[in-house]
Amino acid sequence: MSHTLDIISVAGARPNFMKIAPLAQVFAEEPRIRHRIVHTGQHYDASMSASFFSELNIPEPWRNLGVGSLGHAAQTAEILTRFDALLAEAPSQVVLVVGDVNSTIACALAAAKRGIPVAHVEAGLRSFDRSMPEEINRVLTDAISDVLYVSEPSGCTNLAREGVDPARVVLSGNVMIDTLLAQLPAARAAGTLERQQLQRGGYGLVTLHRPSNVDDPATLRMLLGVLERLARRLPLLFPLHPRTAARLQSLGLGTAPHGVRFLEPQGYHDFLALMEASALILTDSGGIQEEACILRVPCLTLRENTERPITVEVGGNRLVGRDPALIESAAIEVLEGRAPPARIPDLWDGRAAQRICADLLLRYGGKP
Ligand code: UD1
């Protein structure tokens, strides 16, 4: 049977890949869909990109725009220009974008200007903090998307407040959790703890890469000081995002404080194994807040706000900002077993990609 729905989806940066993986798999199993992945090249290091494609069995990108690292304006503009040229040559019926990175807004904009319907997966999330580049990307992408797939109820409320027609909004669940649930057995079999010589529950896991935490030397020094004090109670593992590694190097802080172990960026399975076996997660990532919830590992988010409030509502995540006393006291509370267990958010059940696929077929063709 020949396909009746032609979809181009966009993968640009590390947090996109685990969202594209389950969609690519469901699309591949659906004969009515022809699916092609375009990689923008926003992330390009093997450890930030290729390793995810192989571990998550994501098909080779059909094209790679090879954009690389640039300032926000230049990066967004380059992706916009190159993706637009690609659409001119190879139009598709739907362009699907995920998440909130620069690749997301740039490709959504190129498609919308060409009159190609845009589907945004992980729509509606709002931190209400316009100093975050991702918040601007989220607001703009949603404003020009034709169909908005939402991972948690706050997304529907936010979109309704912004006047988006509810007929275009679908509470589909969380595609990143589809990947987590599918990959957990492989992560458990990866031998990560043995390789890192770690005991289950015997360490905390840290990730920090937001400009608001790592770009200001005083803030970064302060956070390292907090980690050093916490590490007297619990050894900490800290895989470094390239941005964070570069900042630490430039400040002469490339050697980890006592009790803290710096690691290279981890692959998907290793990182999942490290999360699942940790006693506590300290992070400024968006996705890790959600993953910690499902794994029932207490998460402290070193930000003033979160665009993923469900993680706090279900008791899996706590916002501790950048207040050293609060970060420490919250961490101690977790270690002393006073943090309540989390509930799993609705529709984070491993079937979000299937719901999205079924909805796309209904809206954009592919009659059975
Ligand atoms: C991007 C996303 C952020 C996401 C993060 C996850 C935007 C606005 N931000 O931020 O939402 O949480 O990805 O990683 O899109 N670099 C490398 N190798 C790479 C990629 C980047 O060394 O493969 C270094 C470069 O020095 C680059 C810096 O990391 O300048 C930042 O990369 P960039 O893609 O601009 O943003 P991220 O901080 O990764």
PDB file of N, CA and C in Angstrom, residues 11 32 72 95 118 142 145 157 180 219 224 253 255 260 284 297 312 318 326 336 354 361:
ATOM      1  N   ALA A  11      14.890  16.710  14.339  1.00  0.00           N
ATOM      2  CA  ALA A  11      15.674  16.376  15.531  1.00  0.00           C
ATOM      3  C   ALA A  11      16.903  17.268  15.506  1.00  0.00           C
ATOM      4  N   ARG A  32       0.600   3.678   6.168  1.00  0.00           N
ATOM      5  CA  ARG A  32       0.036   4.892   5.552  1.00  0.00           C
ATOM      6  C   ARG A  32       0.967   6.096   5.689  1.00  0.00           C
ATOM      7  N   HIS A  72      22.533  32.369  19.516  1.00  0.00           N
ATOM      8  CA  HIS A  72      21.117  32.027  19.327  1.00  0.00           C
ATOM      9  C   HIS A  72      20.560  32.554  18.013  1.00  0.00           C
ATOM     10  N   VAL A  95       5.022  18.958   9.062  1.00  0.00           N
ATOM     11  CA  VAL A  95       6.329  19.020   9.722  1.00  0.00           C
ATOM     12  C   VAL A  95       6.091  18.864  11.214  1.00  0.00           C
ATOM     13  N   VAL A 118       2.120  22.418  10.945  1.00  0.00           N
ATOM     14  CA  VAL A 118       3.147  22.111  11.946  1.00  0.00           C
ATOM     15  C   VAL A 118       2.491  21.382  13.112  1.00  0.00           C
ATOM     16  N   ASP A 142       4.354  27.313  19.654  1.00  0.00           N
ATOM     17  CA  ASP A 142       2.936  27.008  19.846  1.00  0.00           C
ATOM     18  C   ASP A 142       2.049  27.970  19.057  1.00  0.00           C
ATOM     19  N   SER A 145       1.861  26.704  15.480  1.00  0.00           N
ATOM     20  CA  SER A 145       1.611  25.281  15.234  1.00  0.00           C
ATOM     21  C   SER A 145       0.139  25.048  14.925  1.00  0.00           C
ATOM     22  N   THR A 157      -4.159  24.052  29.847  1.00  0.00           N
ATOM     23  CA  THR A 157      -4.601  25.294  30.492  1.00  0.00           C
ATOM     24  C   THR A 157      -3.864  26.488  29.886  1.00  0.00           C
ATOM     25  N   LEU A 180      11.591   6.031  27.821  1.00  0.00           N
ATOM     26  CA  LEU A 180      12.134   5.561  29.097  1.00  0.00           C
ATOM     27  C   LEU A 180      11.619   4.152  29.407  1.00  0.00           C
ATOM     28  N   THR A 219      27.692  32.325  40.380  1.00  0.00           N
ATOM     29  CA  THR A 219      26.655  31.304  40.588  1.00  0.00           C
ATOM     30  C   THR A 219      27.256  29.905  40.474  1.00  0.00           C
ATOM     31  N   LEU A 224      28.971  24.862  42.982  1.00  0.00           N
ATOM     32  CA  LEU A 224      30.008  23.843  43.238  1.00  0.00           C
ATOM     33  C   LEU A 224      30.276  23.712  44.736  1.00  0.00           C
ATOM     34  N   LEU A 253      38.246  25.555  37.264  1.00  0.00           N
ATOM     35  CA  LEU A 253      37.547  24.647  38.185  1.00  0.00           C
ATOM     36  C   LEU A 253      37.381  23.253  37.567  1.00  0.00           C
ATOM     37  N   THR A 255      38.933  20.574  38.010  1.00  0.00           N
ATOM     38  CA  THR A 255      39.115  19.425  38.903  1.00  0.00           C
ATOM     39  C   THR A 255      37.940  19.361  39.868  1.00  0.00           C
ATOM     40  N   VAL A 260      32.966  14.625  44.652  1.00  0.00           N
ATOM     41  CA  VAL A 260      32.200  14.827  43.409  1.00  0.00           C
ATOM     42  C   VAL A 260      33.015  14.206  42.266  1.00  0.00           C
ATOM     43  N   ASP A 284      19.035  20.959  36.552  1.00  0.00           N
ATOM     44  CA  ASP A 284      18.305  22.109  36.012  1.00  0.00           C
ATOM     45  C   ASP A 284      17.704  21.751  34.648  1.00  0.00           C
ATOM     46  N   VAL A 297      12.702   8.543  41.831  1.00  0.00           N
ATOM     47  CA  VAL A 297      13.898   9.048  42.511  1.00  0.00           C
ATOM     48  C   VAL A 297      13.631  10.507  42.844  1.00  0.00           C
ATOM     49  N   VAL A 312       5.960  18.467  40.179  1.00  0.00           N
ATOM     50  CA  VAL A 312       5.898  18.957  41.562  1.00  0.00           C
ATOM     51  C   VAL A 312       4.585  18.496  42.199  1.00  0.00           C
ATOM     52  N   ARG A 318      10.998  18.968  43.464  1.00  0.00           N
ATOM     53  CA  ARG A 318      10.869  20.160  44.304  1.00  0.00           C
ATOM     54  C   ARG A 318      11.769  21.255  43.729  1.00  0.00           C
ATOM     55  N   LEU A 326      18.638  26.343  51.026  1.00  0.00           N
ATOM     56  CA  LEU A 326      17.460  25.548  50.658  1.00  0.00           C
ATOM     57  C   LEU A 326      17.865  24.267  49.919  1.00  0.00           C
ATOM     58  N   GLU A 336      17.294  11.805  54.498  1.00  0.00           N
ATOM     59  CA  GLU A 336      16.759  11.294  55.767  1.00  0.00           C
ATOM     60  C   GLU A 336      15.395  10.639  55.578  1.00  0.00           C
ATOM     61  N   GLN A 354       1.799   6.473  20.047  1.00  0.00           N
ATOM     62  CA  GLN A 354       0.681   5.823  19.328  1.00  0.00           C
ATOM     63  C   GLN A 354      -0.516   6.765  19.244  1.00  0.00           C
ATOM     64  N   LEU A 361      -3.083  10.817  11.683  1.00  0.00           N
ATOM     65  CA  LEU A 361      -3.743  10.140  10.563  1.00  0.00           C
ATOM     66  C   LEU A 361      -5.175  10.645  10.402  1.00  0.00           C
TER      67      LEU A 361
END
